[in-house]
mmCIF file of C-alpha atoms in Angstrom:
data_model
loop_
_atom_site.group_PDB
_atom_site.id
_atom_site.type_symbol
_atom_site.label_atom_id
_atom_site.label_comp_id
_atom_site.label_asym_id
_atom_site.label_seq_id
_atom_site.Cartn_x
_atom_site.Cartn_y
_atom_site.Cartn_z
ATOM 1 C CA MET P 9 -9.602 -16.098 -17.156
ATOM 2 C CA ASN P 10 -7.453 -17.899 -14.924
ATOM 3 C CA VAL P 11 -6.804 -15.548 -11.932
ATOM 4 C CA THR P 12 -4.672 -16.130 -8.828
ATOM 5 C CA VAL P 13 -5.117 -14.042 -5.639
ATOM 6 C CA ILE P 14 -1.856 -13.867 -3.480
ATOM 7 C CA GLY P 15 -3.054 -13.461 0.097
ATOM 8 C CA GLY P 16 -6.125 -14.538 1.968
ATOM 9 C CA GLY P 17 -6.523 -11.378 4.057
ATOM 10 C CA ASN P 18 -9.150 -8.617 3.598
ATOM 11 C CA ILE P 19 -8.133 -7.354 0.356
ATOM 12 C CA GLY P 20 -7.418 -10.738 -1.023
ATOM 13 C CA THR P 21 -10.698 -11.959 0.038
ATOM 14 C CA GLN P 22 -12.332 -8.966 -1.782
ATOM 15 C CA PHE P 23 -10.471 -9.578 -4.994
ATOM 16 C CA ALA P 24 -11.394 -13.318 -4.793
ATOM 17 C CA VAL P 25 -14.984 -12.514 -4.549
ATOM 18 C CA ARG P 26 -15.033 -9.920 -7.329
ATOM 19 C CA CYS P 27 -13.237 -12.199 -9.665
ATOM 20 C CA SER P 28 -15.353 -15.241 -8.993
ATOM 21 C CA ALA P 29 -18.576 -13.103 -9.377
ATOM 22 C CA HIS P 30 -17.353 -12.083 -12.750
ATOM 23 C CA GLY P 31 -16.893 -15.700 -13.957
ATOM 24 C CA HIS P 32 -13.159 -16.124 -13.606
ATOM 25 C CA LYS P 33 -11.622 -19.333 -12.447
ATOM 26 C CA VAL P 34 -9.793 -18.276 -8.958
ATOM 27 C CA THR P 35 -6.978 -19.653 -7.054
ATOM 28 C CA VAL P 36 -6.072 -18.203 -3.704
ATOM 29 C CA PHE P 37 -2.479 -18.604 -2.582
ATOM 30 C CA THR P 38 -2.555 -18.336 1.177
ATOM 31 C CA SER P 39 -1.052 -20.103 4.381
ATOM 32 C CA LYS P 40 -4.441 -20.323 5.541
ATOM 33 C CA VAL P 41 -5.203 -23.465 3.424
ATOM 34 C CA GLY P 42 -6.970 -25.370 6.144
ATOM 35 C CA THR P 43 -9.346 -22.391 7.182
ATOM 36 C CA PHE P 44 -9.947 -20.299 4.065
ATOM 37 C CA LEU P 45 -13.471 -21.092 2.881
ATOM 38 C CA SER P 46 -14.049 -21.760 -0.861
ATOM 39 C CA GLU P 47 -17.397 -19.813 -0.602
ATOM 40 C CA VAL P 48 -16.545 -16.098 -0.580
ATOM 41 C CA LYS P 49 -18.915 -13.309 0.088
ATOM 42 C CA GLU P 50 -18.822 -9.486 0.410
ATOM 43 C CA VAL P 51 -21.203 -7.739 2.661
ATOM 44 C CA ASP P 52 -22.071 -4.233 3.374
ATOM 45 C CA ALA P 53 -22.466 -2.144 6.435
ATOM 46 C CA GLU P 54 -25.729 -3.732 7.118
ATOM 47 C CA GLY P 55 -24.560 -7.129 6.735
ATOM 48 C CA THR P 56 -26.176 -7.771 3.478
ATOM 49 C CA VAL P 57 -24.424 -10.149 0.762
ATOM 50 C CA VAL P 58 -23.646 -7.908 -2.179
ATOM 51 C CA SER P 59 -21.563 -10.099 -4.048
ATOM 52 C CA GLY P 60 -20.197 -13.897 -3.689
ATOM 53 C CA GLY P 61 -18.718 -16.589 -5.656
ATOM 54 C CA THR P 62 -16.621 -19.776 -5.279
ATOM 55 C CA VAL P 63 -12.830 -20.254 -5.124
ATOM 56 C CA ASP P 64 -11.651 -22.895 -7.193
ATOM 57 C CA CYS P 65 -8.353 -23.740 -5.784
ATOM 58 C CA ILE P 66 -6.720 -22.966 -2.132
ATOM 59 C CA THR P 67 -2.881 -23.644 -2.081
ATOM 60 C CA PHE P 68 0.197 -22.474 -0.383
ATOM 61 C CA ASN P 69 2.233 -24.311 -3.096
ATOM 62 C CA PRO P 70 3.631 -21.398 -5.607
ATOM 63 C CA SER P 71 3.806 -23.508 -8.664
ATOM 64 C CA VAL P 72 0.105 -24.707 -8.272
ATOM 65 C CA ALA P 73 -0.942 -20.805 -7.468
ATOM 66 C CA VAL P 74 0.601 -19.199 -10.551
ATOM 67 C CA LYS P 75 1.138 -21.715 -13.199
ATOM 68 C CA ASN P 76 -1.092 -21.129 -16.051
ATOM 69 C CA SER P 77 -2.301 -17.764 -14.575
ATOM 70 C CA ASP P 78 -3.469 -15.143 -17.005
ATOM 71 C CA VAL P 79 -3.726 -12.509 -14.126
ATOM 72 C CA VAL P 80 -2.124 -12.517 -10.585
ATOM 73 C CA PHE P 81 -3.220 -10.024 -7.818
ATOM 74 C CA ILE P 82 -0.761 -9.608 -4.981
ATOM 75 C CA THR P 83 -2.506 -8.085 -1.982
ATOM 76 C CA THR P 84 0.262 -8.896 0.418
ATOM 77 C CA PRO P 85 2.303 -6.177 2.177
ATOM 78 C CA ALA P 86 5.336 -4.844 0.763
ATOM 79 C CA PHE P 87 7.871 -6.416 3.320
ATOM 80 C CA LEU P 88 7.008 -9.890 1.884
ATOM 81 C CA ALA P 89 7.776 -8.763 -1.626
ATOM 82 C CA LYS P 90 11.209 -9.992 -2.072
ATOM 83 C CA GLU P 91 10.469 -13.326 -0.434
ATOM 84 C CA LEU P 92 7.224 -13.683 -2.477
ATOM 85 C CA ALA P 93 8.959 -12.958 -5.884
ATOM 86 C CA GLU P 94 11.590 -15.631 -5.042
ATOM 87 C CA LYS P 95 8.733 -18.169 -4.657
ATOM 88 C CA LEU P 96 6.616 -16.998 -7.526
ATOM 89 C CA LEU P 97 8.878 -15.954 -10.441
ATOM 90 C CA PRO P 98 10.094 -19.293 -11.362
ATOM 91 C CA TYR P 99 6.623 -20.255 -12.129
ATOM 92 C CA ILE P 100 5.062 -17.245 -13.333
ATOM 93 C CA GLU P 101 4.737 -17.601 -17.128
ATOM 94 C CA ASN P 102 5.475 -15.359 -20.087
ATOM 95 C CA GLY P 103 2.739 -12.546 -20.656
ATOM 96 C CA THR P 104 1.304 -12.825 -17.094
ATOM 97 C CA LYS P 105 -0.358 -9.691 -15.858
ATOM 98 C CA ILE P 106 0.823 -8.981 -12.425
ATOM 99 C CA PHE P 107 -1.201 -6.543 -10.227
ATOM 100 C CA PHE P 108 -0.050 -5.075 -6.873
ATOM 101 C CA ILE P 109 -2.948 -3.893 -4.750
ATOM 102 C CA PRO P 110 -1.851 -1.419 -3.614
ATOM 103 C CA GLY P 111 1.178 -0.580 -5.568
ATOM 104 C CA SER P 112 3.264 1.368 -3.055
ATOM 105 C CA GLY P 113 6.374 0.132 -1.334
ATOM 106 C CA GLY P 114 8.833 -0.896 -3.995
ATOM 107 C CA MET P 115 6.761 -3.939 -5.159
ATOM 108 C CA GLU P 116 7.705 -3.477 -8.810
ATOM 109 C CA TRP P 117 11.477 -3.756 -7.867
ATOM 110 C CA ALA P 118 11.158 -7.063 -6.147
ATOM 111 C CA PHE P 119 9.237 -8.351 -9.464
ATOM 112 C CA LYS P 120 11.271 -6.461 -11.969
ATOM 113 C CA ALA P 121 12.656 -9.657 -13.300
ATOM 114 C CA ALA P 122 9.065 -10.392 -14.657
ATOM 115 C CA LEU P 123 9.548 -7.773 -17.183
ATOM 116 C CA GLY P 124 12.224 -9.754 -18.989
ATOM 117 C CA LYS P 125 9.793 -12.610 -19.161
ATOM 118 C CA GLY P 126 7.201 -10.317 -21.100
ATOM 119 C CA CYS P 127 5.051 -9.906 -18.089
ATOM 120 C CA SER P 128 3.224 -6.590 -17.382
ATOM 121 C CA LEU P 129 3.236 -5.103 -13.930
ATOM 122 C CA TYR P 130 0.456 -2.965 -12.626
ATOM 123 C CA GLY P 131 0.151 -0.816 -9.418
ATOM 124 C CA LEU P 132 -3.168 0.496 -8.125
ATOM 125 C CA GLN P 133 -2.710 3.811 -6.164
ATOM 126 C CA ARG P 134 -4.931 2.957 -3.405
ATOM 127 C CA VAL P 135 -7.234 0.005 -2.530
ATOM 128 C CA PRO P 136 -10.803 0.343 -3.776
ATOM 129 C CA SER P 137 -12.517 0.611 -0.469
ATOM 130 C CA VAL P 138 -12.322 0.211 3.377
ATOM 131 C CA THR P 139 -12.375 -3.789 4.008
ATOM 132 C CA ARG P 140 -12.321 -5.662 6.932
ATOM 133 C CA LEU P 141 -12.737 -9.472 7.395
ATOM 134 C CA LYS P 142 -15.627 -10.684 9.266
ATOM 135 C CA GLY P 143 -14.500 -14.390 9.296
ATOM 136 C CA ASN P 144 -12.894 -16.491 6.698
ATOM 137 C CA GLY P 145 -14.390 -16.119 3.258
ATOM 138 C CA LEU P 146 -16.630 -13.042 4.371
ATOM 139 C CA VAL P 147 -15.283 -9.639 3.939
ATOM 140 C CA TYR P 148 -17.209 -6.296 4.863
ATOM 141 C CA CYS P 149 -16.549 -3.364 2.422
ATOM 142 C CA GLU P 150 -17.629 0.267 2.705
ATOM 143 C CA GLY P 151 -16.537 3.557 1.306
ATOM 144 C CA TYR P 152 -15.911 2.619 -2.341
ATOM 145 C CA ARG P 153 -13.866 5.212 -3.949
ATOM 146 C CA ASP P 154 -15.515 7.272 -6.869
ATOM 147 C CA ARG P 155 -12.351 6.928 -9.042
ATOM 148 C CA LEU P 156 -9.398 4.337 -9.172
ATOM 149 C CA TYR P 157 -5.843 5.089 -10.425
ATOM 150 C CA ILE P 158 -3.586 2.682 -11.897
ATOM 151 C CA ALA P 159 -0.174 2.566 -13.886
ATOM 152 C CA SER P 160 1.860 -0.078 -15.492
ATOM 153 C CA LEU P 161 5.198 -1.245 -16.650
ATOM 154 C CA PRO P 162 5.594 -0.852 -19.310
ATOM 155 C CA LYS P 163 3.210 1.940 -19.550
ATOM 156 C CA SER P 164 1.887 0.816 -23.104
ATOM 157 C CA GLU P 165 0.014 -2.180 -21.264
ATOM 158 C CA ALA P 166 -1.992 0.034 -18.953
ATOM 159 C CA GLN P 167 -5.406 -0.184 -21.024
ATOM 160 C CA PHE P 168 -5.593 -3.849 -19.907
ATOM 161 C CA GLY P 169 -5.380 -3.033 -16.209
ATOM 162 C CA LYS P 170 -7.830 -0.127 -16.542
ATOM 163 C CA GLU P 171 -10.286 -2.385 -18.181
ATOM 164 C CA MET P 172 -9.865 -5.076 -15.606
ATOM 165 C CA LEU P 173 -10.440 -3.045 -12.612
ATOM 166 C CA GLU P 174 -13.397 -1.147 -14.106
ATOM 167 C CA CYS P 175 -15.113 -4.431 -14.660
ATOM 168 C CA LEU P 176 -14.581 -6.023 -11.332
ATOM 169 C CA PHE P 177 -15.677 -3.009 -9.585
ATOM 170 C CA ASP P 178 -17.710 -0.916 -11.832
ATOM 171 C CA ILE P 179 -15.671 2.079 -10.807
ATOM 172 C CA PRO P 180 -13.988 4.461 -13.655
ATOM 173 C CA CYS P 181 -10.151 3.927 -13.459
ATOM 174 C CA ASP P 182 -7.736 6.397 -14.812
ATOM 175 C CA VAL P 183 -4.314 5.592 -16.275
ATOM 176 C CA MET P 184 -1.468 7.562 -15.040
ATOM 177 C CA ASP P 185 1.430 8.074 -17.399
ATOM 178 C CA ASN P 186 4.152 7.111 -15.229
ATOM 179 C CA TYR P 187 4.426 4.109 -12.477
ATOM 180 C CA LEU P 188 6.105 6.705 -10.061
ATOM 181 C CA ASN P 189 2.698 7.993 -9.526
ATOM 182 C CA VAL P 190 1.848 4.824 -7.836
ATOM 183 C CA THR P 191 5.151 4.361 -5.929
ATOM 184 C CA MET P 192 5.137 7.894 -4.598
ATOM 185 C CA VAL P 193 1.370 8.194 -3.663
ATOM 186 C CA PRO P 194 1.513 9.985 -0.126
ATOM 187 C CA SER P 195 -0.968 7.910 1.703
ATOM 188 C CA ASN P 196 0.107 5.310 4.177
ATOM 189 C CA PRO P 197 3.759 5.898 3.989
ATOM 190 C CA ILE P 198 3.394 9.277 5.750
ATOM 191 C CA LEU P 199 -0.181 8.903 6.856
ATOM 192 C CA HIS P 200 0.464 6.070 9.247
ATOM 193 C CA THR P 201 3.942 6.794 10.102
ATOM 194 C CA CYS P 202 3.341 10.498 11.065
ATOM 195 C CA ARG P 203 0.414 9.135 13.370
ATOM 196 C CA LEU P 204 2.549 6.632 14.910
ATOM 197 C CA TYR P 205 5.602 9.129 15.579
ATOM 198 C CA SER P 206 3.198 11.750 17.086
ATOM 199 C CA LEU P 207 1.655 9.052 19.411
ATOM 200 C CA PHE P 208 4.660 7.165 20.365
ATOM 201 C CA ASN P 209 7.826 9.399 19.999
ATOM 202 C CA ASP P 210 8.377 9.596 23.733
ATOM 203 C CA TYR P 211 8.409 5.529 23.897
ATOM 204 C CA SER P 212 11.432 3.806 25.165
ATOM 205 C CA ALA P 213 11.968 0.256 26.249
ATOM 206 C CA GLY P 214 9.913 -0.203 29.528
ATOM 207 C CA LYS P 215 7.393 2.407 29.060
ATOM 208 C CA VAL P 216 3.702 1.548 29.393
ATOM 209 C CA TYR P 217 1.044 3.528 28.286
ATOM 210 C CA ASP P 218 -2.068 3.765 30.524
ATOM 211 C CA ARG P 219 -4.321 4.369 27.391
ATOM 212 C CA ILE P 220 -3.849 4.288 23.556
ATOM 213 C CA PRO P 221 -6.123 6.716 21.565
ATOM 214 C CA LEU P 222 -7.947 5.556 18.545
ATOM 215 C CA PHE P 223 -5.890 5.721 15.504
ATOM 216 C CA TYR P 224 -8.025 8.176 13.390
ATOM 217 C CA GLN P 225 -10.975 9.097 15.466
ATOM 218 C CA GLU P 226 -8.628 10.755 17.971
ATOM 219 C CA TRP P 227 -6.323 12.279 15.320
ATOM 220 C CA THR P 228 -4.586 15.476 16.541
ATOM 221 C CA ASP P 229 -3.507 18.802 15.369
ATOM 222 C CA GLU P 230 0.058 17.811 16.158
ATOM 223 C CA THR P 231 -0.162 14.663 13.590
ATOM 224 C CA SER P 232 -1.793 17.214 10.833
ATOM 225 C CA ASP P 233 1.032 19.569 11.264
ATOM 226 C CA LEU P 234 3.737 16.805 10.972
ATOM 227 C CA LEU P 235 1.644 15.128 8.028
ATOM 228 C CA LEU P 236 1.319 18.445 6.090
ATOM 229 C CA LYS P 237 5.101 19.072 6.217
ATOM 230 C CA CYS P 238 5.862 15.577 4.975
ATOM 231 C CA ASP P 239 3.272 15.921 2.231
ATOM 232 C CA ASP P 240 5.016 19.185 1.200
ATOM 233 C CA GLU P 241 8.248 17.292 1.033
ATOM 234 C CA VAL P 242 6.850 14.527 -1.071
ATOM 235 C CA GLN P 243 5.598 17.346 -3.487
ATOM 236 C CA SER P 244 9.138 18.724 -3.386
ATOM 237 C CA ILE P 245 10.528 15.233 -4.688
ATOM 238 C CA CYS P 246 7.928 15.069 -7.424
ATOM 239 C CA GLY P 247 8.906 18.731 -8.560
ATOM 240 C CA LYS P 248 12.709 17.559 -8.959
ATOM 241 C CA ILE P 249 11.606 14.413 -10.816
ATOM 242 C CA ARG P 250 9.782 16.733 -13.355
ATOM 243 C CA GLU P 251 12.733 18.824 -13.690
ATOM 244 C CA LEU P 252 15.233 16.064 -13.961
ATOM 245 C CA SER P 253 13.417 13.288 -16.101
ATOM 246 C CA GLY P 254 10.431 15.351 -17.533
ATOM 247 C CA PHE P 255 7.956 12.709 -16.073
ATOM 248 C CA ASP P 256 4.336 13.695 -15.669
ATOM 249 C CA MET P 257 3.886 13.415 -11.771
ATOM 250 C CA SER P 258 0.380 15.005 -11.545
ATOM 251 C CA GLY P 259 -1.105 11.888 -10.093
ATOM 252 C CA VAL P 260 0.888 12.241 -6.986
ATOM 253 C CA LYS P 261 -2.097 14.471 -5.331
ATOM 254 C CA SER P 262 -1.252 16.258 -2.421
ATOM 255 C CA LEU P 263 -2.985 14.986 0.678
ATOM 256 C CA LYS P 264 -4.216 18.514 0.959
ATOM 257 C CA GLU P 265 -6.198 18.120 -2.058
ATOM 258 C CA HIS P 266 -7.102 14.612 -1.562
ATOM 259 C CA TYR P 267 -8.732 15.181 1.570
ATOM 260 C CA GLU P 268 -9.694 18.820 0.561
ATOM 261 C CA SER P 269 -8.102 20.131 3.913
ATOM 262 C CA TYR P 270 -5.605 22.969 3.568
ATOM 263 C CA THR P 271 -4.626 23.893 7.028
ATOM 264 C CA VAL P 272 -3.926 21.847 10.366
ATOM 265 C CA LYS P 273 -7.329 22.159 11.531
ATOM 266 C CA GLU P 274 -9.114 21.250 8.375
ATOM 267 C CA MET P 275 -7.023 18.163 8.151
ATOM 268 C CA THR P 276 -7.464 17.210 11.742
ATOM 269 C CA ASP P 277 -11.244 17.557 11.507
ATOM 270 C CA LYS P 278 -11.429 15.795 8.305
ATOM 271 C CA ILE P 279 -9.670 12.603 9.239
ATOM 272 C CA LYS P 280 -11.607 12.481 12.424
ATOM 273 C CA SER P 281 -14.932 12.494 10.701
ATOM 274 C CA ILE P 282 -14.168 9.896 7.906
ATOM 275 C CA LYS P 283 -16.905 7.105 8.433
ATOM 276 C CA GLY P 284 -14.846 4.299 7.360
ATOM 277 C CA PHE P 285 -12.048 5.236 9.768
ATOM 278 C CA GLN P 286 -14.315 5.280 12.876
ATOM 279 C CA GLY P 287 -13.480 2.886 15.559
ATOM 280 C CA LEU P 288 -10.171 1.758 14.300
ATOM 281 C CA GLN P 289 -7.619 0.930 17.057
ATOM 282 C CA THR P 290 -4.003 2.010 17.149
ATOM 283 C CA PRO P 291 -1.570 -0.927 16.848
ATOM 284 C CA SER P 292 -0.593 -1.737 20.489
ATOM 285 C CA ILE P 293 -0.566 -4.699 22.653
ATOM 286 C CA PRO P 294 -1.527 -5.294 26.419
ATOM 287 C CA LYS P 295 1.324 -5.308 28.801
ATOM 288 C CA GLY P 296 0.733 -5.138 32.482
ATOM 289 C CA ASN P 297 -1.872 -2.662 33.379
ATOM 290 C CA GLY P 298 -1.427 -0.777 30.123
ATOM 291 C CA TYR P 299 -0.265 -1.200 26.460
ATOM 292 C CA VAL P 300 2.865 -0.680 24.296
ATOM 293 C CA PRO P 301 3.142 -0.109 20.489
ATOM 294 C CA ASP P 302 2.697 -3.191 18.452
ATOM 295 C CA PHE P 303 5.917 -3.090 16.401
ATOM 296 C CA ASP P 304 4.947 -6.263 14.548
ATOM 297 C CA SER P 305 1.869 -4.501 13.176
ATOM 298 C CA ARG P 306 1.849 -3.842 9.501
ATOM 299 C CA TYR P 307 1.838 -0.227 10.096
ATOM 300 C CA PHE P 308 5.414 -0.644 11.377
ATOM 301 C CA THR P 309 6.542 -3.546 9.360
ATOM 302 C CA ALA P 310 5.583 -2.061 6.255
ATOM 303 C CA ASP P 311 4.654 1.535 6.197
ATOM 304 C CA PHE P 312 8.022 2.687 7.810
ATOM 305 C CA PRO P 313 10.768 0.432 6.033
ATOM 306 C CA TYR P 314 9.107 0.125 2.773
ATOM 307 C CA GLY P 315 6.848 2.927 2.451
ATOM 308 C CA LEU P 316 8.522 6.144 4.184
ATOM 309 C CA LYS P 317 12.026 4.461 3.516
ATOM 310 C CA LEU P 318 11.292 4.306 -0.048
ATOM 311 C CA LEU P 319 10.374 7.983 -0.370
ATOM 312 C CA CYS P 320 13.360 9.031 1.445
ATOM 313 C CA GLU P 321 15.580 6.871 -0.813
ATOM 314 C CA ILE P 322 13.974 8.637 -4.110
ATOM 315 C CA ALA P 323 14.687 12.088 -2.213
ATOM 316 C CA ARG P 324 18.329 11.021 -1.688
ATOM 317 C CA LEU P 325 18.784 9.940 -5.122
ATOM 318 C CA SER P 326 16.991 13.049 -6.509
ATOM 319 C CA ARG P 327 19.081 15.347 -3.953
ATOM 320 C CA VAL P 328 15.780 16.731 -2.315
ATOM 321 C CA ASP P 329 16.058 17.546 1.421
ATOM 322 C CA THR P 330 13.498 15.946 3.527
ATOM 323 C CA PRO P 331 14.018 16.717 7.076
ATOM 324 C CA TYR P 332 10.678 15.782 8.450
ATOM 325 C CA MET P 333 10.491 12.253 6.756
ATOM 326 C CA ASN P 334 13.932 11.704 7.784
ATOM 327 C CA THR P 335 13.131 12.576 11.389
ATOM 328 C CA VAL P 336 10.188 10.040 11.419
ATOM 329 C CA LEU P 337 12.414 7.485 9.801
ATOM 330 C CA ALA P 338 15.104 7.780 12.238
ATOM 331 C CA TRP P 339 12.818 7.397 14.993
ATOM 332 C CA TYR P 340 11.601 4.058 13.793
ATOM 333 C CA ASN P 341 15.348 3.092 12.785
ATOM 334 C CA LYS P 342 16.244 3.637 16.414
ATOM 335 C CA LEU P 343 13.580 1.508 17.623
ATOM 336 C CA SER P 344 13.911 -1.219 15.111
ATOM 337 C CA PRO P 345 17.576 -1.144 14.135
ATOM 338 C CA ASN P 346 17.590 -4.674 12.664
ATOM 339 C CA ARG P 347 14.479 -4.837 10.629
ATOM 340 C CA PRO P 348 14.723 -5.419 6.980
ATOM 341 C CA CYS P 349 13.880 -2.165 4.809
ATOM 342 C CA PHE P 350 14.003 -1.122 1.169
ATOM 343 C CA ASP P 351 17.317 -0.128 -0.392
ATOM 344 C CA PHE P 352 17.876 0.534 -3.957
ATOM 345 C CA GLY P 353 21.420 -0.856 -3.440
ATOM 346 C CA ASP P 354 19.778 -4.206 -3.394
ATOM 347 C CA TYR P 355 18.727 -3.587 -7.301
ATOM 348 C CA GLY P 356 21.975 -2.192 -8.380
ATOM 349 C CA ILE P 357 20.636 1.515 -8.180
ATOM 350 C CA GLU P 358 23.090 3.777 -7.021
ATOM 351 C CA THR P 359 22.406 6.931 -9.234
ATOM 352 C CA TYR P 360 19.504 8.889 -10.068
ATOM 353 C CA ASN P 361 19.860 8.334 -13.898
ATOM 354 C CA ARG P 362 19.649 4.373 -13.105
ATOM 355 C CA PHE P 363 16.519 4.929 -11.318
ATOM 356 C CA SER P 364 15.040 7.359 -13.805
ATOM 357 C CA GLU P 365 15.691 4.797 -16.547
ATOM 358 C CA PHE P 366 13.603 1.927 -14.995
ATOM 359 C CA TYR P 367 10.473 4.117 -14.689
ATOM 360 C CA ALA P 368 10.809 5.410 -18.502
ATOM 361 C CA LYS P 369 10.019 2.063 -19.708
#
């Protein structure tokens, strides 16, 4: 098949490797045209090459990138979704299979016009593994998941996505009944945002921190307590959606279940111990003799205004009170008042019924 990977970062490189290794003709759409290597490789923790392939075309021209593509994998962050959709949709052909890796952050709304062209939209709940770039064309991957979870719009097309992902990664992939099980997965939208809030809620302009703790390895009980409260709020929204629309929301697993940690202490110990999280830095930049938060990090620019904001928007439409998530989001909005963010109003969605109709497809 003709496969296009949108994004030349860590996840994009991983998918380019896997698709090429499985014999697909691969195009990578990236702004790094001059530096992205055509020879791509995946290495394990010991640096051993476990998979490799060749990218047939590297381009930043949207027409060249997606014309004649059978499958498009979009691996860029949610804050780029609307801009990306405007660039790509005029050239995406009828029947193209469009995957969002991962699928949270409202990507399906930015690309909803593709449904009118007979395209199918697929969202993966979480990325297949921990990935880090080791240089252009070389990606380090570890901690592959035991199972993947996917949903589609329309949901009748899900089998193709399941088989595609199972073939590429040799990991069982389960189909979820409703795409909201992807949209509302309580991963980065509350995991990252709760951590950043607990680290920097005392921040104001001019404040400089002597030291910034590691993001996961120095996780605290304070963060776990807030995370569990926000996780409960996500489950309350799911319960209300089941009540109002009858959707199967069982795929939105509580983080308590996901991490097998049901108390504050258990959650803290679990997150601090995850091998793939070891050594990961908190997004910050040097200033003077210390550090300040890096508000241009994807953790800020995607996970607050598109991840957490989307969850709060769904809570508003379904009339579920979410005081803890609202507090975290209000803190971000105060620090970044002019940042673009997800808004159902941009898509003409003002009522719960209109929202529900979209996901009933």
